[in-house]
Tab-separated table of C-alpha atoms in Angstrom:
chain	number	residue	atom	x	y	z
A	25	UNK	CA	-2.774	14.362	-11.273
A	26	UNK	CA	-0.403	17.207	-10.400
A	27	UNK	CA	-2.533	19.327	-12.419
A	28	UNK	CA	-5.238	18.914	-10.098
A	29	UNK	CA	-2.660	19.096	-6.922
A	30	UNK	CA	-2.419	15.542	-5.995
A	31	UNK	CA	0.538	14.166	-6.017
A	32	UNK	CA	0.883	10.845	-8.047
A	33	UNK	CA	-1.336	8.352	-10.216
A	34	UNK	CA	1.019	5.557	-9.296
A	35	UNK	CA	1.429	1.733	-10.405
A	36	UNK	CA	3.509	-1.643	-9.525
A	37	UNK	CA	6.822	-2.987	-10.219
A	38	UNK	CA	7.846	-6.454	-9.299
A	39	UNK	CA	10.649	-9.278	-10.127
A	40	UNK	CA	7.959	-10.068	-12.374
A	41	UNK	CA	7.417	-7.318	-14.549
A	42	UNK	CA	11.050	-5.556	-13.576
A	43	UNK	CA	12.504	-6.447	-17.297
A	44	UNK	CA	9.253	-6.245	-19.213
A	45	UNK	CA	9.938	-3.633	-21.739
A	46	UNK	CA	6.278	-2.638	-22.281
A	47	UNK	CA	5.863	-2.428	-18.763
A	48	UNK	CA	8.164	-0.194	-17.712
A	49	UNK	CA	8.178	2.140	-21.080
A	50	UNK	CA	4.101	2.385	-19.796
A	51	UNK	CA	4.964	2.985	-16.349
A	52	UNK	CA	7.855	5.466	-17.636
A	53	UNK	CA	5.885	7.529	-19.424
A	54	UNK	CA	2.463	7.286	-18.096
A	55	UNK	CA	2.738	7.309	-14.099
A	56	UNK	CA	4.740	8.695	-11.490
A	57	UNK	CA	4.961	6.973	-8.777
A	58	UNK	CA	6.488	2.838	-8.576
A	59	UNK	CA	5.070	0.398	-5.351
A	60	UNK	CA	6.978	-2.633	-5.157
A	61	UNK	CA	4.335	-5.755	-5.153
A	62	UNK	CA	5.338	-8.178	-3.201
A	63	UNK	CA	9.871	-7.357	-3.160
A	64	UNK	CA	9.614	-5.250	0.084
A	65	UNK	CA	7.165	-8.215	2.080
A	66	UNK	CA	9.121	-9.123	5.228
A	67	UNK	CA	9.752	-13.020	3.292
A	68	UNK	CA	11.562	-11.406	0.634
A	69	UNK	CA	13.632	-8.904	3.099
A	70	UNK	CA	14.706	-11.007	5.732
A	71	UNK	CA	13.553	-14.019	4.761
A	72	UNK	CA	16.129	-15.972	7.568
A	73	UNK	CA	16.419	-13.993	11.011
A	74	UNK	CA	18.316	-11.396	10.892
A	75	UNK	CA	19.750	-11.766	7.405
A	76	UNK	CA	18.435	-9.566	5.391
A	77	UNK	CA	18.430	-9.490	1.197
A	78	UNK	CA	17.531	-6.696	-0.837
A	79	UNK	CA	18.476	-7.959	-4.386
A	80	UNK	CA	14.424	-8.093	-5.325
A	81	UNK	CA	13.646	-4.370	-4.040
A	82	UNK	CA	16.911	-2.676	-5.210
A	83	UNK	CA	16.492	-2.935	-8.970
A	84	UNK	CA	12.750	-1.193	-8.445
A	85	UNK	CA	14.019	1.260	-5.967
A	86	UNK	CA	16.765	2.154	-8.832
A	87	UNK	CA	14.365	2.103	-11.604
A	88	UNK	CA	12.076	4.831	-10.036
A	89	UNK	CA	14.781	7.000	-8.877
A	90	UNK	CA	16.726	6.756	-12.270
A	91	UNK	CA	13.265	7.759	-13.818
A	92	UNK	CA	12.015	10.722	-11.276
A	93	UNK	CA	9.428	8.368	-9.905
A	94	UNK	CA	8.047	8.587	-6.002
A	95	UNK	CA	8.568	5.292	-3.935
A	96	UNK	CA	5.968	3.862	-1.664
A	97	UNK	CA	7.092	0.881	0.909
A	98	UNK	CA	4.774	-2.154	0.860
A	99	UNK	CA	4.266	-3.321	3.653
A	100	UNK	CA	5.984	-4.195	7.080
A	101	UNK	CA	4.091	-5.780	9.572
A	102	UNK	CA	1.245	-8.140	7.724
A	103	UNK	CA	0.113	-11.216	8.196
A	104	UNK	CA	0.596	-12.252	5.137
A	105	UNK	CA	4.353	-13.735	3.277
A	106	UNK	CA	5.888	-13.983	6.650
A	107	UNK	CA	8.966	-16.253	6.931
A	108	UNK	CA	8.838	-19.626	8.799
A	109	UNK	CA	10.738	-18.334	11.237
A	110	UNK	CA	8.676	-15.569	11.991
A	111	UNK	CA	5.345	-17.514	12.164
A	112	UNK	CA	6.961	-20.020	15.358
A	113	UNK	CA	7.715	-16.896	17.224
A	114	UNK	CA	5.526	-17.326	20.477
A	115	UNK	CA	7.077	-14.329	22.856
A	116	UNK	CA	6.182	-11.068	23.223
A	117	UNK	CA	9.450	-10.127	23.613
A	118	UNK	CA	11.481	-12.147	21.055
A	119	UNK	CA	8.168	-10.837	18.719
A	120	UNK	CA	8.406	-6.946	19.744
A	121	UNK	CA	12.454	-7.081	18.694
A	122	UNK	CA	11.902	-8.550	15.516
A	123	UNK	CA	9.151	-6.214	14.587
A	124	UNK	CA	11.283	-3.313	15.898
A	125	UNK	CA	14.394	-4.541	14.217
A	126	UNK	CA	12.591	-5.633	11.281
A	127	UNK	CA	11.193	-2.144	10.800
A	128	UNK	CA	14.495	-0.398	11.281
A	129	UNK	CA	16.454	-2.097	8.934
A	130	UNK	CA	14.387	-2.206	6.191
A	131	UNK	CA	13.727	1.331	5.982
A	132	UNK	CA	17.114	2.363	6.773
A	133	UNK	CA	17.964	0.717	3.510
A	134	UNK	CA	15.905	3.411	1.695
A	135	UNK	CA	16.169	6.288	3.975
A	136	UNK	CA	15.081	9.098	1.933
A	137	UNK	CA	14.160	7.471	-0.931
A	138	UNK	CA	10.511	6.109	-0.008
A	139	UNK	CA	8.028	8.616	0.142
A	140	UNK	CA	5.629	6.609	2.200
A	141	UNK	CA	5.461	3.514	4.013
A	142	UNK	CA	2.805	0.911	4.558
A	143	UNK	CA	3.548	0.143	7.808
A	144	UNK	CA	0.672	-1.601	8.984
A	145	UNK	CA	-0.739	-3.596	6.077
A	146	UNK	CA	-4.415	-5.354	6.649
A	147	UNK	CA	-4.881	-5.794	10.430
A	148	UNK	CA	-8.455	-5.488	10.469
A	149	UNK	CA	-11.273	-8.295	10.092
A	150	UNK	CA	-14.388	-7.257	8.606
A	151	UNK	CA	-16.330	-6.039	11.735
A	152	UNK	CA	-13.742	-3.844	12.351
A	153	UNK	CA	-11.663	-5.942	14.979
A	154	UNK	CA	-8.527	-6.701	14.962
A	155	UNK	CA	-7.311	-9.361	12.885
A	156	UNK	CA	-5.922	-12.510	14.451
A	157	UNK	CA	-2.105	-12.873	13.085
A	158	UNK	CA	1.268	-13.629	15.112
A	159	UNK	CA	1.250	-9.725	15.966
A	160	UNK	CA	-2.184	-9.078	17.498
A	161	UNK	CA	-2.215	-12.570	19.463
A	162	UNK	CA	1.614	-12.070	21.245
A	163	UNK	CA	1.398	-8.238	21.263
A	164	UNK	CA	-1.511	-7.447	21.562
A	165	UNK	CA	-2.856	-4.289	20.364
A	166	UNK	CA	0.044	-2.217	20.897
A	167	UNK	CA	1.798	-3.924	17.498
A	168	UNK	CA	0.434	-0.932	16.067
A	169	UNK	CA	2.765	1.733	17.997
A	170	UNK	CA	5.837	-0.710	18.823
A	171	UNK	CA	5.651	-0.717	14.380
A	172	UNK	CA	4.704	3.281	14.026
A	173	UNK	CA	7.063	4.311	16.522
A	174	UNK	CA	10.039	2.142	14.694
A	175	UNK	CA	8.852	3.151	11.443
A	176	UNK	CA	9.213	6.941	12.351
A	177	UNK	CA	12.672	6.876	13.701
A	178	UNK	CA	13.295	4.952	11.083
A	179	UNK	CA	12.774	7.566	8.567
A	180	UNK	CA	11.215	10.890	10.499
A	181	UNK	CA	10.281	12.294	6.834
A	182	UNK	CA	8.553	9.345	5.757
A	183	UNK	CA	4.826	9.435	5.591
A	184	UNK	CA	3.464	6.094	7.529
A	185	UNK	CA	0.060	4.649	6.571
A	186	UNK	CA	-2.374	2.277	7.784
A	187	UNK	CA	-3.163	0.145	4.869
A	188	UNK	CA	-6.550	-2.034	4.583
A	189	UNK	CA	-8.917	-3.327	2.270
A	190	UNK	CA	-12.758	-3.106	1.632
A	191	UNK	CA	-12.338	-0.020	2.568
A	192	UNK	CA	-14.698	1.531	0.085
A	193	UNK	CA	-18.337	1.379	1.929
A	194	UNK	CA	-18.983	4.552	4.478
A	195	UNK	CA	-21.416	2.318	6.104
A	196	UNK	CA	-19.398	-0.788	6.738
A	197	UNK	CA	-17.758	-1.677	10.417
A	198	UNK	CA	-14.268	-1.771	9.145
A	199	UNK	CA	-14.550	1.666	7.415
A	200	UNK	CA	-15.761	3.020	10.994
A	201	UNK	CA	-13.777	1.565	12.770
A	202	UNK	CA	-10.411	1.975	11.110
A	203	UNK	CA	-11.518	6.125	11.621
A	204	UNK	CA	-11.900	5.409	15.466
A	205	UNK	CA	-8.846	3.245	15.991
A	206	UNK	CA	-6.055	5.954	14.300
A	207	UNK	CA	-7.304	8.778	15.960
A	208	UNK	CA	-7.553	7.292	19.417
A	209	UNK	CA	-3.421	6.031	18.014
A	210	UNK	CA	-3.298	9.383	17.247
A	211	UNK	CA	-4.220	11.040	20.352
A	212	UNK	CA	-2.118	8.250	22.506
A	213	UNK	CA	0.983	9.716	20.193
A	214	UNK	CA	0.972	7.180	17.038
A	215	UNK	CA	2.954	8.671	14.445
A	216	UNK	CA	0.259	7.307	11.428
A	217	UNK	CA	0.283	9.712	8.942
A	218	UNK	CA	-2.017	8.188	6.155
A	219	UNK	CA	-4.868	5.706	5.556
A	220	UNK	CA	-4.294	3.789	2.737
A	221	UNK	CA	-8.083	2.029	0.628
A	222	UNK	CA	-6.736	-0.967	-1.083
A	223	UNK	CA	-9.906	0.145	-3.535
A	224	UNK	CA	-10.049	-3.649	-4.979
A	225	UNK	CA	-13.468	-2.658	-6.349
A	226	UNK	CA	-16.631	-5.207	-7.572
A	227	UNK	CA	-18.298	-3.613	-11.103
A	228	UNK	CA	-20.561	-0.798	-9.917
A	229	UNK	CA	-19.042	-0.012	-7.113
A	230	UNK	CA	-16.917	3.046	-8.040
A	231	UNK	CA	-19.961	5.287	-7.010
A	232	UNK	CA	-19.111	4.493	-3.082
A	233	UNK	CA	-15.363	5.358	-2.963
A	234	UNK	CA	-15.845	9.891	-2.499
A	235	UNK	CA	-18.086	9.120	0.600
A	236	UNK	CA	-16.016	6.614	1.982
A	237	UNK	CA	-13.037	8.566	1.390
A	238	UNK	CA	-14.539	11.487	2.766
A	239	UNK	CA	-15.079	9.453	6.111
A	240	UNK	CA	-11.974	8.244	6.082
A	241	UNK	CA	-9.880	11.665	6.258
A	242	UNK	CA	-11.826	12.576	9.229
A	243	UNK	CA	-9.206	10.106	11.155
A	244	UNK	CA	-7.978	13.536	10.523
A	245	UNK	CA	-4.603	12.047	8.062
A	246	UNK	CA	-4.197	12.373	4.603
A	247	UNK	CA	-5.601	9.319	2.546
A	248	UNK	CA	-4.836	7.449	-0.645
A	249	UNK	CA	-6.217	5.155	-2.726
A	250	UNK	CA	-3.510	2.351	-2.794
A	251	UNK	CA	-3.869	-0.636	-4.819
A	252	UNK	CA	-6.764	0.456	-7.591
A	253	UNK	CA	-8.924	-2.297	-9.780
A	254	UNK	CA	-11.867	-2.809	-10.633
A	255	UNK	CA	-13.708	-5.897	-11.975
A	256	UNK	CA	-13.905	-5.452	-15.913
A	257	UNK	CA	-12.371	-1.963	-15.836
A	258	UNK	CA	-16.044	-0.143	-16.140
A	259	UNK	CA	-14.838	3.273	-17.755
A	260	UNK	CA	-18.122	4.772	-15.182
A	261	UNK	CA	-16.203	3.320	-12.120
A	262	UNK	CA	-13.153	4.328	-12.985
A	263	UNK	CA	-14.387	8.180	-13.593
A	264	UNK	CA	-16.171	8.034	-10.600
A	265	UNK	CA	-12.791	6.577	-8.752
A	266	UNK	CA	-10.440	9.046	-10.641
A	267	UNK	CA	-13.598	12.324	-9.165
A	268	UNK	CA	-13.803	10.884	-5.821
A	269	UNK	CA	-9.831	11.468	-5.104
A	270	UNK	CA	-10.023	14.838	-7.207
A	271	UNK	CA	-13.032	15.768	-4.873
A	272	UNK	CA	-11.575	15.195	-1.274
A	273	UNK	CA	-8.633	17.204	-0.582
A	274	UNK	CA	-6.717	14.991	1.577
A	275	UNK	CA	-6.634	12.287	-1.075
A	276	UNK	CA	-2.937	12.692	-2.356
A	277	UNK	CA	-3.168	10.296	-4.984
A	278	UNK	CA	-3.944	6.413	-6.920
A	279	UNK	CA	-2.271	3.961	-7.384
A	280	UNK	CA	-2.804	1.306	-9.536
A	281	UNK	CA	-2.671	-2.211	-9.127
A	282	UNK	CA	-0.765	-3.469	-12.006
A	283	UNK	CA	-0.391	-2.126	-15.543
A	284	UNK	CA	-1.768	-4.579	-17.827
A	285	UNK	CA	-4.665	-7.229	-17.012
A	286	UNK	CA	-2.054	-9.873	-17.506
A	287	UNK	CA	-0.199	-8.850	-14.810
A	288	UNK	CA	-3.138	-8.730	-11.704
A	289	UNK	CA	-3.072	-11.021	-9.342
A	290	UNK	CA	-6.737	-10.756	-9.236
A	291	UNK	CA	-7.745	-11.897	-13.071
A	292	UNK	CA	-10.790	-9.465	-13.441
A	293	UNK	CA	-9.635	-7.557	-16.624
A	294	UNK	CA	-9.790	-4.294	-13.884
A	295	UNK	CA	-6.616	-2.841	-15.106
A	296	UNK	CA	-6.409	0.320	-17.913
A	297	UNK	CA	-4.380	-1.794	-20.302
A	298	UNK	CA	-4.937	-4.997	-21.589
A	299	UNK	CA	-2.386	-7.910	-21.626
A	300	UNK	CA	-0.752	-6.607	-25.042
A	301	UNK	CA	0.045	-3.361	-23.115
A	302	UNK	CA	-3.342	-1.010	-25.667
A	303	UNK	CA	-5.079	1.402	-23.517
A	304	UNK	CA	-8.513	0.320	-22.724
A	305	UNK	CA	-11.827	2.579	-21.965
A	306	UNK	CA	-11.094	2.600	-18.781
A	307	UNK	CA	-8.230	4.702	-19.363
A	308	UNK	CA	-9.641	7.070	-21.999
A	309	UNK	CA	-12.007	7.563	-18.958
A	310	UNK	CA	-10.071	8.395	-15.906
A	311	UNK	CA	-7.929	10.869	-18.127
A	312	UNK	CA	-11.595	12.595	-19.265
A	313	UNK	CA	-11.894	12.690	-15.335
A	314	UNK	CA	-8.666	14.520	-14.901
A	315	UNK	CA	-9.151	16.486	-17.827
């Protein structure tokens, strides 16, 4: 990938995979870039108000630094693996101080050593509106710069993404209207750096993913392609995945969403390895892409 000036073909590392041996001598030699699964999630950072534990995140933020790897953050405000205590939270204000103090505390941790951050992580329903969670309904739209704003004091040097799924479609609602709501964020001062396409892909649909990139950067941000599978691992899809990011110049890079089908939380054999950790067509074919 930094052949072809991008910079990473990244993968995941999780409590779950953390002392797997094939794993990480795969991720070691193969990629170079690490995204902790689900260890950075606001339930497993401050999983009590205002007591914060970092024992799940450290070891993967140690195992890509002691192996030259990029970090990305994943994710800060989303709806999803909240704490009980967050989801009781009823008040604007109480809400905006946790986010903010959420935000600030986690990234301090890694100052420096995360690349980039999801900072907003799946706030849109499918038509393109925002998605109902504790954030949207006590905050109100303005979540999105009370977390941007944290996020960039935070870490000024830290690239911070918008992160979403079914993202893949130039035609779909959510696709145009993620492109409409960063840069009108954008021109109201929103620090969002990046758009981040899940890219959980359906077999055949690989062909979609350079056009809806393409629409994508014109949010005027770099984009990436963030948590990468594809139903039975079609080596076609994957080659036309692997092009599409080589093709649009503000696509900095892939990353994939587990190493070996055994390890995806989605079950579809879409991985390049199979459970024993043996490359599978679909890897012979994204490397003929890069080649």
């Amino acid at each position: 990938m930094k052949a072809k000036e991008k910079k990473y073909w990244g993968n995941l590392l999780d409590r779950s995979t953390i002392n797997n041996t094939i794993v990480t001598n795969i991720l070691k030699t193969e990629f170079g870039q690490i995204t902790a699964e689900n260890s950075m999630t606001w339930e497993a950072t401050e999983p009590s108000k205002g007591i914060f534990s970092f024992s799940l995140a450290d070891p993967i933020v140690n195992f890509a630094k002691s192996n030259g790897k990029l970090l990305r953050g994943h994710a800060l405000v989303w709806h999803a693996q909240l704490p009980a205590w967050m989801t009781v939270i009823n008040n604007r204000t109480i809400l905006t101080n946790a986010v903010e103090t959420h935000i600030t505390t986690v990234m301090s941790r890694w100052k420096g050593d995360i690349y980039a951050w999801d900072v907003c992580n799946e706030i849109l329903n499918e038509d393109g509106t925002l998605r109902n969670s504790p954030f949207s309904k006590y905050i109100g739209e303005n979540f999105v710069s009370i977390a941007f704003t944290a996020a960039r004091k935070a870490d000024p040097n830290a690239k911070l993404y918008i992160n979403d799924y079914n993202l893949d479609s130039v035609s779909s609602a959510k696709v145009l209207s993620i492109v409409n709501l960063v840069k009108n964020w954008r021109l109201a001062g929103v620090s969002i750096d990046g758009i981040g396409s899940s890219t959980h892909l359906s077999a055949g649909l690989g062909a979609g993913v350079q056009a809806a990139l393409t629409y994508l950067a014109t949010a005027g941000v770099e984009v990436a392609i963030t948590e990468l599978d594809i139903a039975n691992a079609g080596p076609t899809d994957y080659s036309n995945v692997v092009k599409a990011c080589l093709a649009v110049s503000q696509c900095v890079g892939i990353t994939s969403w587990g190493v070996r089908d055994s390890d995806s939380f989605a079950f579809n054999n879409g991985l390049m390895y199979d459970a024993n950790g043996n490359k599978k067509p679909a890897y012979d074919a994204a490397l003929a892409a890069l080649s």
